[in-house]
CSV table of C-alpha atoms and ligand atoms in Angstrom, one decimal:
chain,number,residue,atom,x,y,z
F,295,MET,CA,0.0,0.1,0.0
F,296,GLY,CA,3.1,2.2,0.7
F,297,HIS,CA,3.3,3.7,-2.7
F,298,ASP,CA,-0.4,5.0,-2.7
F,299,ASP,CA,0.2,7.4,0.1
F,300,ALA,CA,1.4,10.5,-1.8
F,301,LEU,CA,-1.5,10.1,-4.3
F,302,LEU,CA,-4.0,9.1,-2.0
F,303,SER,CA,-3.4,11.1,1.1
F,304,ALA,CA,-6.6,12.0,2.8
F,305,PRO,CA,-8.3,15.1,1.7
F,306,ASP,CA,-8.4,18.0,4.0
F,307,ALA,CA,-10.4,17.3,7.1
F,308,GLN,CA,-14.1,17.3,6.3
F,309,THR,CA,-16.9,18.0,8.9
F,310,GLU,CA,-17.6,15.1,11.1
F,311,LYS,CA,-21.1,14.8,10.1
F,312,GLY,CA,-22.1,12.4,7.3
F,313,LEU,CA,-18.9,10.4,7.8
F,314,ARG,CA,-20.4,7.2,6.4
F,315,ALA,CA,-18.2,7.8,3.3
F,316,VAL,CA,-19.2,5.9,0.3
F,317,LYS,CA,-16.5,3.3,-0.4
F,318,TYR,CA,-15.3,1.8,-3.7
F,319,ILE,CA,-14.2,-1.7,-4.0
F,320,SER,CA,-12.3,-3.6,-6.9
F,321,THR,CA,-14.3,-6.1,-9.2
F,322,ARG,CA,-11.4,-8.6,-8.4
F,323,GLY,CA,-11.9,-8.2,-4.6
F,324,ASN,CA,-8.3,-7.7,-3.8
F,325,ALA,CA,-7.3,-4.0,-3.7
F,326,PRO,CA,-7.7,-1.3,-1.0
F,327,GLU,CA,-11.3,0.2,-0.5
F,328,LEU,CA,-11.1,3.9,-1.6
F,329,THR,CA,-13.2,7.0,-1.4
F,330,PHE,CA,-14.8,8.4,-4.5
F,331,ALA,CA,-11.9,10.9,-5.0
F,332,GLU,CA,-9.3,8.3,-4.4
F,333,ALA,CA,-11.0,5.7,-6.8
F,334,MET,CA,-11.3,8.5,-9.5
F,335,LEU,CA,-7.5,9.5,-9.3
F,336,THR,CA,-6.5,5.8,-9.3
F,337,GLY,CA,-8.4,4.5,-12.3
F,338,LEU,CA,-7.5,0.9,-12.6
F,339,ALA,CA,-7.4,-1.0,-9.2
F,340,ARG,CA,-4.0,-2.5,-8.1
F,341,ASP,CA,-5.3,-5.9,-8.5
F,342,GLY,CA,-6.2,-5.2,-12.2
F,343,GLY,CA,-9.8,-4.8,-11.4
F,344,LEU,CA,-12.2,-1.9,-11.9
F,345,TYR,CA,-13.8,0.2,-9.0
F,346,VAL,CA,-17.4,0.0,-8.2
F,347,PRO,CA,-19.2,1.4,-5.3
F,348,LYS,CA,-19.5,-0.9,-2.4
F,349,LYS,CA,-23.2,-0.2,-2.2
F,350,ILE,CA,-25.2,1.4,-4.9
F,351,PRO,CA,-27.1,4.4,-3.5
F,352,THR,CA,-30.8,4.4,-4.2
F,353,MET,CA,-33.4,7.4,-5.0
F,354,SER,CA,-37.0,7.1,-3.8
F,355,GLN,CA,-39.8,7.4,-6.5
F,356,ASP,CA,-40.6,10.8,-5.1
F,357,ASP,CA,-37.0,12.0,-5.5
F,358,ILE,CA,-36.9,10.6,-9.1
F,359,ALA,CA,-40.4,12.3,-9.9
F,360,ALA,CA,-39.0,15.6,-8.6
F,361,LEU,CA,-36.2,15.6,-11.3
F,362,ALA,CA,-38.6,16.2,-14.1
F,363,GLY,CA,-38.1,19.6,-15.7
F,364,LEU,CA,-35.0,20.5,-13.8
F,365,PRO,CA,-31.9,21.8,-15.5
F,366,TYR,CA,-29.4,19.2,-16.4
F,367,GLU,CA,-26.9,20.5,-13.9
F,368,GLU,CA,-29.4,20.2,-11.2
F,369,ILE,CA,-30.3,16.5,-12.0
F,370,ALA,CA,-26.6,15.8,-12.2
F,371,PHE,CA,-26.0,17.1,-8.7
F,372,ARG,CA,-28.9,15.3,-7.3
F,373,VAL,CA,-28.1,11.9,-9.1
F,374,MET,CA,-24.4,12.1,-8.4
F,375,LYS,CA,-23.9,13.5,-5.1
F,376,PRO,CA,-24.7,10.3,-3.1
F,377,PHE,CA,-21.9,8.7,-4.9
F,378,THR,CA,-19.3,11.1,-3.8
F,379,GLY,CA,-19.6,10.7,-0.1
F,380,ASP,CA,-17.8,13.4,1.8
F,381,CYS,CA,-15.4,14.3,-1.0
F,382,PHE,CA,-17.0,17.7,-1.8
F,383,THR,CA,-19.3,20.0,-0.2
F,384,ASP,CA,-22.6,20.7,-2.0
F,385,GLU,CA,-21.2,24.1,-3.1
F,386,GLU,CA,-18.1,22.6,-4.4
F,387,PHE,CA,-19.7,19.9,-6.3
F,388,LYS,CA,-22.3,22.2,-7.8
F,389,GLY,CA,-19.5,24.4,-9.0
F,390,ILE,CA,-17.6,21.5,-10.5
F,391,ILE,CA,-20.8,20.4,-12.5
F,392,GLU,CA,-21.6,24.0,-13.7
F,393,ARG,CA,-18.1,24.4,-15.1
F,394,ALA,CA,-18.1,21.0,-16.7
F,395,TYR,CA,-21.2,21.6,-18.8
F,396,ALA,CA,-20.7,25.3,-19.6
F,397,GLY,CA,-19.2,24.5,-22.8
F,398,PHE,CA,-22.0,22.6,-24.3
F,399,ARG,CA,-23.8,24.3,-27.1
F,400,HIS,CA,-27.5,23.2,-26.2
F,401,LYS,CA,-29.1,24.5,-23.1
F,402,ALA,CA,-30.8,21.1,-22.4
F,403,ARG,CA,-27.2,19.5,-22.6
F,404,ALA,CA,-28.8,16.1,-23.6
F,405,PRO,CA,-31.8,17.0,-25.7
F,406,LEU,CA,-34.3,14.3,-26.6
F,407,VAL,CA,-36.0,14.3,-30.1
F,408,GLN,CA,-38.5,12.0,-31.4
F,409,LEU,CA,-37.9,9.7,-34.3
F,410,ALA,CA,-41.2,7.7,-34.6
F,411,PRO,CA,-44.2,6.9,-32.3
F,412,ASN,CA,-42.7,5.7,-29.0
F,413,HIS,CA,-39.1,5.9,-30.3
F,414,TYR,CA,-36.8,8.8,-29.2
F,415,LEU,CA,-33.2,9.7,-29.8
F,416,LEU,CA,-31.1,11.1,-27.0
F,417,GLU,CA,-28.6,13.6,-28.6
F,418,LEU,CA,-25.4,13.2,-26.5
F,419,PHE,CA,-23.2,15.1,-29.1
F,420,GLN,CA,-23.8,18.6,-28.1
F,421,GLY,CA,-20.4,18.9,-26.2
F,422,PRO,CA,-17.0,20.5,-27.4
F,423,THR,CA,-15.9,17.4,-29.2
F,424,LEU,CA,-19.2,16.3,-30.5
F,425,ALA,CA,-19.5,12.9,-28.9
F,426,PHE,CA,-21.1,11.6,-25.6
F,427,LYS,CA,-17.7,11.1,-24.1
F,428,ASP,CA,-17.7,15.0,-23.3
F,429,PHE,CA,-20.4,14.3,-20.6
F,430,ALA,CA,-17.9,12.3,-18.6
F,431,MET,CA,-14.7,13.8,-19.6
F,432,GLN,CA,-15.6,17.5,-19.1
F,433,LEU,CA,-16.8,16.5,-15.5
F,434,ILE,CA,-13.5,14.5,-14.9
F,435,GLY,CA,-11.4,17.4,-16.0
F,436,GLN,CA,-13.1,19.7,-13.5
F,437,LEU,CA,-13.0,16.9,-10.8
F,438,PHE,CA,-9.2,16.4,-11.3
F,439,GLN,CA,-8.5,20.0,-11.5
F,440,PHE,CA,-10.3,20.6,-8.1
F,441,GLU,CA,-8.9,17.7,-6.4
F,442,LEU,CA,-5.3,18.0,-7.4
F,443,ALA,CA,-5.2,21.7,-6.7
F,444,ARG,CA,-6.5,20.9,-3.2
F,445,ARG,CA,-3.8,18.2,-2.7
F,446,GLU,CA,-1.1,20.3,-4.5
F,447,GLU,CA,-0.3,17.3,-6.6
F,448,ARG,CA,0.4,16.6,-10.3
F,449,VAL,CA,-0.6,13.5,-12.3
F,450,THR,CA,0.2,11.9,-15.7
F,451,ILE,CA,-2.9,10.8,-17.5
F,452,VAL,CA,-2.4,8.0,-20.1
F,453,GLY,CA,-5.4,6.9,-22.2
F,454,ALA,CA,-6.2,4.7,-25.0
F,455,THR,CA,-8.8,5.7,-27.6
F,456,SER,CA,-10.7,4.4,-30.5
F,457,GLY,CA,-11.2,8.0,-31.4
F,458,ASP,CA,-13.7,9.9,-29.2
F,459,THR,CA,-12.2,9.4,-25.8
F,460,GLY,CA,-8.9,10.9,-26.8
F,461,SER,CA,-10.3,14.1,-28.3
F,462,ALA,CA,-12.8,14.4,-25.3
F,463,ALA,CA,-9.8,14.0,-22.7
F,464,ILE,CA,-7.5,16.5,-24.5
F,465,GLU,CA,-10.4,18.9,-24.9
F,466,ALA,CA,-11.2,18.5,-21.1
F,467,PHE,CA,-7.7,18.6,-19.8
F,468,ARG,CA,-5.9,21.1,-22.1
F,469,GLY,CA,-4.1,23.9,-20.3
F,470,LEU,CA,-4.6,22.4,-16.9
F,471,ASP,CA,-1.5,23.0,-14.6
F,472,ASN,CA,-1.6,19.9,-12.7
F,473,VAL,CA,-2.0,17.3,-15.4
F,474,ASP,CA,-0.1,16.0,-18.4
F,475,VAL,CA,-2.1,14.1,-20.9
F,476,PHE,CA,-0.8,11.4,-23.2
F,477,ILE,CA,-3.3,9.7,-25.6
F,478,LEU,CA,-2.6,6.5,-27.6
F,479,PHE,CA,-4.7,6.2,-30.8
F,480,PRO,CA,-4.5,3.4,-33.5
F,481,ASP,CA,-2.5,5.1,-36.3
F,482,GLY,CA,-4.8,5.3,-39.4
F,483,ARG,CA,-8.0,3.9,-37.8
F,484,VAL,CA,-9.6,7.1,-36.5
F,485,SER,CA,-11.5,9.5,-38.6
F,486,ASP,CA,-9.7,12.7,-39.9
F,487,ILE,CA,-11.9,14.8,-37.6
F,488,GLN,CA,-11.2,12.6,-34.7
F,489,ARG,CA,-7.5,12.9,-35.3
F,490,LYS,CA,-7.6,16.5,-35.9
F,491,GLN,CA,-9.4,17.1,-32.6
F,492,MET,CA,-6.5,15.3,-30.8
F,493,THR,CA,-3.6,16.7,-32.8
F,494,THR,CA,-4.4,20.4,-33.2
F,495,PRO,CA,-4.7,21.6,-29.7
F,496,ASP,CA,-1.3,23.2,-29.0
F,497,ASP,CA,-1.2,23.3,-25.2
F,498,SER,CA,2.0,22.0,-23.9
F,499,ASN,CA,0.4,19.5,-21.5
F,500,VAL,CA,-1.4,17.3,-24.1
F,501,HIS,CA,0.2,14.8,-26.3
F,502,ALA,CA,-1.3,12.7,-29.2
F,503,LEU,CA,0.6,9.5,-29.8
F,504,ALA,CA,-0.3,7.5,-33.1
F,505,LEU,CA,0.5,3.9,-32.3
F,506,GLU,CA,1.2,1.3,-34.8
F,507,GLY,CA,-1.5,-1.2,-33.9
F,508,ASP,CA,-5.3,-1.4,-33.3
F,509,PHE,CA,-7.3,0.0,-30.3
F,510,ASP,CA,-6.9,-3.3,-28.3
F,511,ASP,CA,-3.1,-2.8,-28.7
F,512,CYS,CA,-3.5,0.8,-27.3
F,513,GLN,CA,-5.5,-0.4,-24.5
F,514,ALA,CA,-3.2,-3.2,-23.7
F,515,ARG,CA,-0.2,-0.8,-23.4
F,516,VAL,CA,-2.1,1.5,-21.1
F,517,LYS,CA,-2.9,-1.5,-19.0
F,518,ASP,CA,0.8,-2.6,-18.9
F,519,MET,CA,1.8,0.8,-17.7
F,520,PHE,CA,-0.7,0.7,-14.8
F,521,ASN,CA,0.7,-2.8,-13.9
F,522,ASP,CA,4.2,-1.5,-13.9
F,523,PHE,CA,4.2,-0.1,-10.3
F,524,ASP,CA,7.6,1.5,-10.6
F,525,PHE,CA,6.4,3.5,-13.7
F,526,ARG,CA,3.0,4.1,-12.3
F,527,ASP,CA,4.4,5.6,-9.1
F,528,GLY,CA,7.1,7.4,-10.8
F,529,VAL,CA,5.0,9.5,-13.2
F,530,LYS,CA,2.0,9.4,-10.8
F,531,LEU,CA,-0.2,7.6,-13.4
F,532,ALA,CA,-3.9,8.4,-13.5
F,533,GLY,CA,-6.5,6.9,-15.9
F,534,VAL,CA,-9.5,8.5,-17.5
F,535,ASN,CA,-10.5,5.6,-19.8
F,536,SER,CA,-13.9,4.5,-19.6
F,537,ILE,CA,-12.9,2.2,-16.7
F,538,ASN,CA,-12.7,5.3,-14.4
F,539,CYS,CA,-15.6,4.9,-12.0
F,540,ALA,CA,-16.1,8.8,-12.3
F,541,ARG,CA,-16.8,8.6,-16.0
F,542,VAL,CA,-19.5,5.9,-15.5
F,543,LEU,CA,-21.1,8.0,-12.8
F,544,ALA,CA,-21.5,11.0,-15.1
F,545,GLN,CA,-23.1,8.9,-17.6
F,546,VAL,CA,-25.8,7.7,-15.3
F,547,VAL,CA,-27.2,11.3,-15.2
F,548,TYR,CA,-28.8,11.4,-18.8
F,549,TYR,CA,-30.6,8.2,-18.2
F,550,PHE,CA,-32.5,10.1,-15.4
F,551,SER,CA,-33.0,13.2,-17.5
F,552,ALA,CA,-34.4,11.3,-20.4
F,553,ALA,CA,-36.6,8.9,-18.5
F,554,THR,CA,-38.1,11.6,-16.3
F,555,SER,CA,-38.9,13.8,-19.3
F,556,LEU,CA,-40.8,10.7,-20.8
F,557,GLY,CA,-42.8,10.2,-17.6
F,558,ALA,CA,-40.7,8.1,-15.3
F,559,PRO,CA,-41.1,7.0,-12.6
F,560,HIS,CA,-44.8,6.8,-13.3
F,561,ARG,CA,-43.9,5.1,-16.6
F,562,LYS,CA,-41.1,2.7,-17.6
F,563,VAL,CA,-38.6,3.6,-20.3
F,564,SER,CA,-36.3,1.4,-22.4
F,565,PHE,CA,-32.9,2.2,-23.7
F,566,THR,CA,-30.8,1.1,-26.6
F,567,VAL,CA,-27.1,1.9,-26.4
F,568,PRO,CA,-24.5,1.7,-29.2
F,569,THR,CA,-21.8,-0.2,-27.1
F,570,GLY,CA,-18.1,-0.8,-27.4
F,571,ASN,CA,-16.3,-0.7,-24.0
F,572,PHE,CA,-19.7,-1.2,-22.2
F,573,GLY,CA,-19.2,2.1,-20.1
F,574,ASP,CA,-22.3,3.9,-21.5
F,575,ILE,CA,-24.8,0.9,-21.1
F,576,PHE,CA,-23.4,0.0,-17.7
F,577,ALA,CA,-24.3,3.5,-16.5
F,578,GLY,CA,-27.9,2.5,-17.4
F,579,TYR,CA,-27.7,-0.5,-15.3
F,580,ILE,CA,-26.6,1.5,-12.3
F,581,ALA,CA,-29.4,3.9,-13.0
F,582,LYS,CA,-31.8,1.1,-12.9
F,583,GLN,CA,-30.2,-0.2,-9.6
F,584,MET,CA,-30.7,3.2,-8.2
F,585,GLY,CA,-34.5,2.8,-8.7
F,586,LEU,CA,-35.1,4.3,-12.2
F,587,PRO,CA,-37.7,2.2,-13.8
F,588,ILE,CA,-36.0,1.0,-16.9
F,589,GLU,CA,-37.7,-1.8,-18.7
F,590,ASP,CA,-35.0,-3.0,-21.2
F,591,LEU,CA,-31.4,-2.1,-21.6
F,592,VAL,CA,-30.4,-3.1,-25.1
F,593,ILE,CA,-26.8,-3.5,-26.0
F,594,ALA,CA,-26.2,-2.6,-29.8
F,595,THR,CA,-23.0,-3.9,-31.4
F,596,ASN,CA,-21.6,-3.4,-34.8
F,597,GLN,CA,-20.0,-6.4,-36.8
F,598,ASN,CA,-17.5,-6.6,-33.9
F,599,ASP,CA,-20.1,-8.3,-31.9
F,600,ILE,CA,-18.3,-10.0,-29.0
F,601,LEU,CA,-20.9,-8.8,-26.6
F,602,HIS,CA,-23.8,-9.9,-28.6
F,603,ARG,CA,-22.3,-13.4,-29.1
F,604,THR,CA,-21.7,-13.5,-25.4
F,605,MET,CA,-25.3,-12.8,-24.6
F,606,GLU,CA,-26.5,-15.5,-27.1
F,607,THR,CA,-23.9,-18.2,-26.4
F,608,GLY,CA,-22.5,-17.7,-22.8
F,609,ALA,CA,-19.1,-17.8,-24.1
F,610,TYR,CA,-16.9,-14.6,-24.3
F,611,THR,CA,-14.4,-15.4,-27.2
F,612,LYS,CA,-12.1,-12.9,-28.8
F,613,ASP,CA,-12.2,-13.0,-32.5
F,614,GLY,CA,-9.9,-10.1,-33.8
F,615,VAL,CA,-11.0,-6.7,-34.8
F,616,THR,CA,-12.6,-5.7,-38.2
F,617,PRO,CA,-12.5,-2.2,-38.9
F,618,SER,CA,-16.1,-0.8,-39.4
F,619,ILE,CA,-17.8,2.5,-40.2
F,620,SER,CA,-18.5,2.9,-36.5
F,621,PRO,CA,-14.9,2.8,-35.4
F,622,SER,CA,-15.5,3.7,-31.8
F,623,MET,CA,-17.2,0.3,-31.3
F,624,ASP,CA,-14.4,-1.6,-33.0
F,625,ILE,CA,-13.1,-3.6,-30.0
F,626,GLN,CA,-13.0,-7.2,-28.9
F,627,VAL,CA,-12.0,-6.7,-25.3
F,628,SER,CA,-14.8,-4.7,-23.7
F,629,SER,CA,-13.2,-3.5,-20.4
F,630,ASN,CA,-16.4,-2.4,-18.5
F,631,PHE,CA,-18.1,-5.7,-19.2
F,632,GLU,CA,-16.0,-6.8,-16.1
F,633,ARG,CA,-18.4,-4.6,-14.1
F,634,ALA,CA,-21.4,-6.4,-15.5
F,635,LEU,CA,-19.7,-9.7,-14.7
F,636,PHE,CA,-19.1,-8.6,-11.1
F,637,TYR,CA,-22.8,-8.1,-10.5
F,638,ALA,CA,-23.9,-11.2,-12.5
F,639,TYR,CA,-21.5,-13.2,-10.3
F,640,ASP,CA,-23.1,-11.7,-7.1
F,641,ARG,CA,-20.2,-9.5,-6.5
F,642,ASP,CA,-17.6,-12.4,-6.2
F,643,GLY,CA,-14.3,-10.8,-6.9
F,644,GLU,CA,-12.6,-14.1,-6.9
F,645,ALA,CA,-14.8,-15.5,-9.8
F,646,VAL,CA,-14.2,-12.3,-11.8
F,647,SER,CA,-10.5,-12.6,-11.2
F,648,GLN,CA,-10.6,-16.2,-12.5
F,649,LEU,CA,-12.5,-15.2,-15.6
F,650,MET,CA,-10.0,-12.5,-16.5
F,651,GLU,CA,-7.2,-15.0,-16.0
F,652,GLU,CA,-8.8,-17.3,-18.6
F,653,LEU,CA,-9.3,-14.4,-20.9
F,654,LYS,CA,-5.5,-14.2,-21.3
F,655,ASP,CA,-5.9,-17.4,-23.5
F,656,GLY,CA,-8.5,-15.8,-25.5
F,657,SER,CA,-11.9,-16.8,-24.0
F,658,PHE,CA,-13.9,-17.7,-20.9
F,659,SER,CA,-17.3,-19.3,-20.4
F,660,ILE,CA,-19.9,-17.7,-18.1
F,661,SER,CA,-21.8,-19.9,-15.6
F,662,GLN,CA,-25.4,-20.5,-16.0
F,663,GLY,CA,-26.4,-18.5,-13.1
F,664,ALA,CA,-24.4,-15.5,-14.2
F,665,MET,CA,-25.9,-15.8,-17.8
F,666,GLU,CA,-29.4,-15.7,-16.4
F,667,ALA,CA,-28.5,-12.5,-14.4
F,668,LEU,CA,-27.0,-11.0,-17.5
F,669,ARG,CA,-30.0,-11.8,-19.7
F,670,GLU,CA,-32.2,-10.5,-17.0
F,671,ALA,CA,-30.3,-7.1,-16.9
F,672,TYR,CA,-29.7,-6.7,-20.7
F,673,LYS,CA,-31.0,-7.6,-24.3
F,674,SER,CA,-28.7,-7.4,-27.2
F,675,GLY,CA,-28.5,-7.0,-31.1
F,676,ARG,CA,-26.1,-6.3,-33.8
F,677,ALA,CA,-26.0,-4.4,-37.1
F,678,SER,CA,-23.9,-5.2,-40.0
F,679,GLU,CA,-22.1,-2.6,-42.1
F,680,GLU,CA,-25.0,-2.7,-44.8
F,681,GLU,CA,-27.7,-2.4,-42.1
F,682,THR,CA,-25.9,0.5,-40.5
F,683,ALA,CA,-25.6,2.3,-43.8
F,684,ALA,CA,-29.4,1.5,-44.7
F,685,THR,CA,-30.5,2.9,-41.3
F,686,ILE,CA,-28.7,6.1,-41.9
F,687,LYS,CA,-30.7,6.5,-45.2
F,688,SER,CA,-34.0,5.3,-44.2
F,689,GLU,CA,-33.9,7.5,-40.8
F,690,PHE,CA,-33.2,10.5,-42.9
F,691,ALA,CA,-35.9,9.7,-45.1
F,692,ASP,CA,-38.4,8.9,-42.3
F,693,SER,CA,-37.7,11.6,-39.7
F,694,GLY,CA,-35.1,14.0,-41.2
F,695,GLU,CA,-32.8,13.0,-38.5
F,696,VAL,CA,-29.1,12.5,-39.7
F,697,LEU,CA,-27.5,9.8,-37.7
F,698,CYS,CA,-23.8,9.1,-37.2
F,699,PRO,CA,-22.9,5.3,-37.9
F,700,HIS,CA,-22.9,4.6,-34.2
F,701,SER,CA,-26.2,6.0,-33.4
F,702,ALA,CA,-27.4,4.2,-36.6
F,703,VAL,CA,-26.4,0.8,-35.0
F,704,GLY,CA,-28.3,1.8,-32.0
F,705,VAL,CA,-31.5,2.8,-34.1
F,706,LYS,CA,-31.4,-0.4,-36.1
F,707,VAL,CA,-31.3,-2.6,-33.0
F,708,ALA,CA,-33.7,-0.4,-31.1
F,709,LYS,CA,-36.3,-0.9,-33.9
F,710,GLU,CA,-36.0,-4.7,-33.2
F,711,ASN,CA,-37.0,-4.2,-29.6
F,712,LEU,CA,-39.9,-1.5,-29.9
F,713,SER,CA,-42.7,-2.3,-27.6
F,714,GLU,CA,-45.4,-0.3,-25.7
F,715,THR,CA,-42.7,1.2,-23.5
F,716,PRO,CA,-41.1,4.3,-24.8
F,717,MET,CA,-37.6,3.4,-26.3
F,718,VAL,CA,-34.8,5.8,-26.1
F,719,THR,CA,-31.8,5.3,-28.5
F,720,LEU,CA,-28.5,7.0,-27.4
F,721,ALA,CA,-27.1,9.1,-30.2
F,722,THR,CA,-23.4,8.9,-29.2
F,723,ALA,CA,-21.7,11.2,-31.9
F,724,HIS,CA,-22.6,14.0,-34.3
F,725,PRO,CA,-22.9,12.7,-37.9
F,726,ALA,CA,-20.1,15.3,-39.0
F,727,LYS,CA,-17.5,13.3,-37.0
F,728,PHE,CA,-18.0,10.6,-39.6
F,729,PRO,CA,-18.6,12.5,-42.9
F,730,ALA,CA,-17.4,9.7,-45.3
F,731,ALA,CA,-19.6,7.0,-43.9
F,732,VAL,CA,-22.5,9.3,-43.7
F,733,GLU,CA,-22.1,10.7,-47.1
F,734,LYS,CA,-21.8,7.3,-48.7
F,735,ALA,CA,-24.9,6.1,-47.0
F,736,MET,CA,-27.3,9.1,-47.6
F,737,GLY,CA,-25.6,11.0,-50.5
F,738,LYS,CA,-25.4,14.1,-48.5
F,739,HIS,CA,-22.4,15.6,-46.6
F,740,PRO,CA,-23.1,16.3,-43.0
F,741,ALA,CA,-22.0,19.8,-42.0
F,742,LEU,CA,-19.8,20.5,-39.0
F,743,PRO,CA,-21.2,23.0,-36.4
F,744,PRO,CA,-20.1,26.6,-37.2
F,745,HIS,CA,-17.4,26.8,-34.5
F,746,MET,CA,-15.7,23.8,-35.9
F,747,GLU,CA,-15.7,24.7,-39.5
F,748,ASP,CA,-12.0,25.5,-39.8
F,749,MET,CA,-11.1,22.2,-38.1
F,750,MET,CA,-9.6,20.6,-41.2
F,751,ASP,CA,-7.2,23.6,-41.8
F,752,ARG,CA,-5.6,23.7,-38.3
F,753,GLU,CA,-2.1,22.5,-38.1
F,754,GLU,CA,-1.4,19.1,-36.6
F,755,ARG,CA,1.1,18.1,-33.9
F,756,VAL,CA,1.4,14.2,-33.7
F,757,CYS,CA,4.0,11.7,-32.8
F,758,LYS,CA,4.1,8.1,-34.4
F,759,VAL,CA,5.1,5.5,-32.0
F,760,PRO,CA,5.7,1.7,-32.3
F,761,ASN,CA,3.8,-0.8,-30.3
F,762,GLN,CA,6.5,-1.2,-27.6
F,763,LEU,CA,6.0,-0.5,-23.9
F,764,ALA,CA,9.6,0.5,-22.9
F,765,LEU,CA,9.8,3.0,-25.7
F,766,LEU,CA,6.5,4.5,-24.8
F,767,GLN,CA,7.5,4.8,-21.1
F,768,THR,CA,10.8,6.6,-22.1
F,769,LEU,CA,8.9,9.0,-24.3
F,770,ILE,CA,6.4,9.8,-21.6
F,771,LYS,CA,9.1,10.3,-19.0
F,772,ASP,CA,11.2,12.6,-21.3
F,773,ARG,CA,8.1,14.7,-22.3
F,774,ILE,CA,7.3,15.3,-18.6
F,775,ALA,CA,10.8,16.2,-17.6
F,776,SER,CA,11.1,18.7,-20.4
F,777,ARG,CA,7.9,20.6,-19.7
D,840,PLP,C1,-17.1,5.4,-27.1
D,840,PLP,C2,-18.2,5.4,-28.1
D,840,PLP,C3,-19.2,4.3,-28.1
D,840,PLP,C4,-19.1,3.2,-27.1
D,840,PLP,O1,-19.3,3.6,-25.8
D,840,PLP,P1,-19.0,2.5,-24.6
D,840,PLP,O2,-19.1,3.2,-23.4
D,840,PLP,O3,-17.5,2.2,-24.8
D,840,PLP,O4,-19.8,1.3,-24.8
D,840,PLP,C5,-20.2,4.5,-29.0
D,840,PLP,N1,-20.3,5.5,-29.9
D,840,PLP,C6,-19.4,6.5,-29.9
D,840,PLP,C7,-19.5,7.6,-30.9
D,840,PLP,C8,-18.4,6.5,-29.0
D,840,PLP,O5,-17.4,7.5,-29.1
């Protein structure tokens, strides 16, 4: 435990009242219990697991009903505060939330539009980088800034991205004094706009690294760095990938804002979620455990359908990544799925640990009991490349809504799961982030919002790196030293 002391020193003494601090535990059952702020700064647990709240706070039906019509920031405060224990005063936490969402273009932050009778689209792309990851990342930026300034500490953030996380992280942390950010992205496998968003900010604390490999390679190198304790402690590594518990928490909020505007808790609501790393849909699971009456939570995958296959067969089997037109979902190791397994196995860290050991050889089988729990919690579906493109075209014809390819995967799968319960499909990115695929599907070029029109002309700063741990570590140390 010794090396955690500097990073994880106790925050300034808080008031004695309410000291029943919410604790966070690892999905592998073998790491120290932490407070919210500690778990947020730590990212990956030291036993390789992911942090989850020891007990999920609940909201009464009255408290949920009272959210209807409130500003997004107020809903965010009420939904998230119980998870943060004593880490922030109400005033501090309200300030953090206000600053996090001030840069969103739409006053509603997460506006809901109607696609068809009983089918709605939750537009999560109104933030600075035009993807839903801004909801979590902008909040994390403000949380880190607040907490590190209070502790007078610095950290190094290293993240892997399939495109959208990286730009969201760079946008959230650029220019912050107490943080250096290094983002690994798969060279040549992100869209031009995604790359530009990562490589054009010129702040000296943000670094975009184009790795020779795919997203799983990027993710694996980040995990390696976290598992190298000397390096991890030497540069004070912190993670903001979707495994960060604070990111998942930020995503719980819009399930509440959307459901209450459709009549929850008096009416049930279903959600379909374009899924890759399982962070976004897992937030829906948390919302349901908190008391939000969610009927179905539907996992929508593209042709990289490991999660859909797992739901059908009970076997989680890696199968290589095939690049698709929805690249932010092109993965075969879905890191937050570990959290779903933790609950499906009745919070048995040892069982999860065992499965993750088996995965090193490429696959594991889920027990019958755990499969029943998973099928109780989630439904699933997949969309092929052709189906995704056809959905972009037909949705534009039917409702005038222009979908990004990820959102189109969601809409396709949602349509297979419509019922009397209102269905909300999460629109995870703005169509202009993926102009080639959208134009090919519907014959019309999706325009960038006005404040980004000059994006393609801005100058890039990027460093190509081989898929080698030692080299990456040296580069990171050198860059930090020369700041
Ligand atoms: C990250 C991302 C997803 C997948 O979200 P997960 O939380 O990883 O499941 C889907 N769509 C877009 C546009 C994304 O950026």
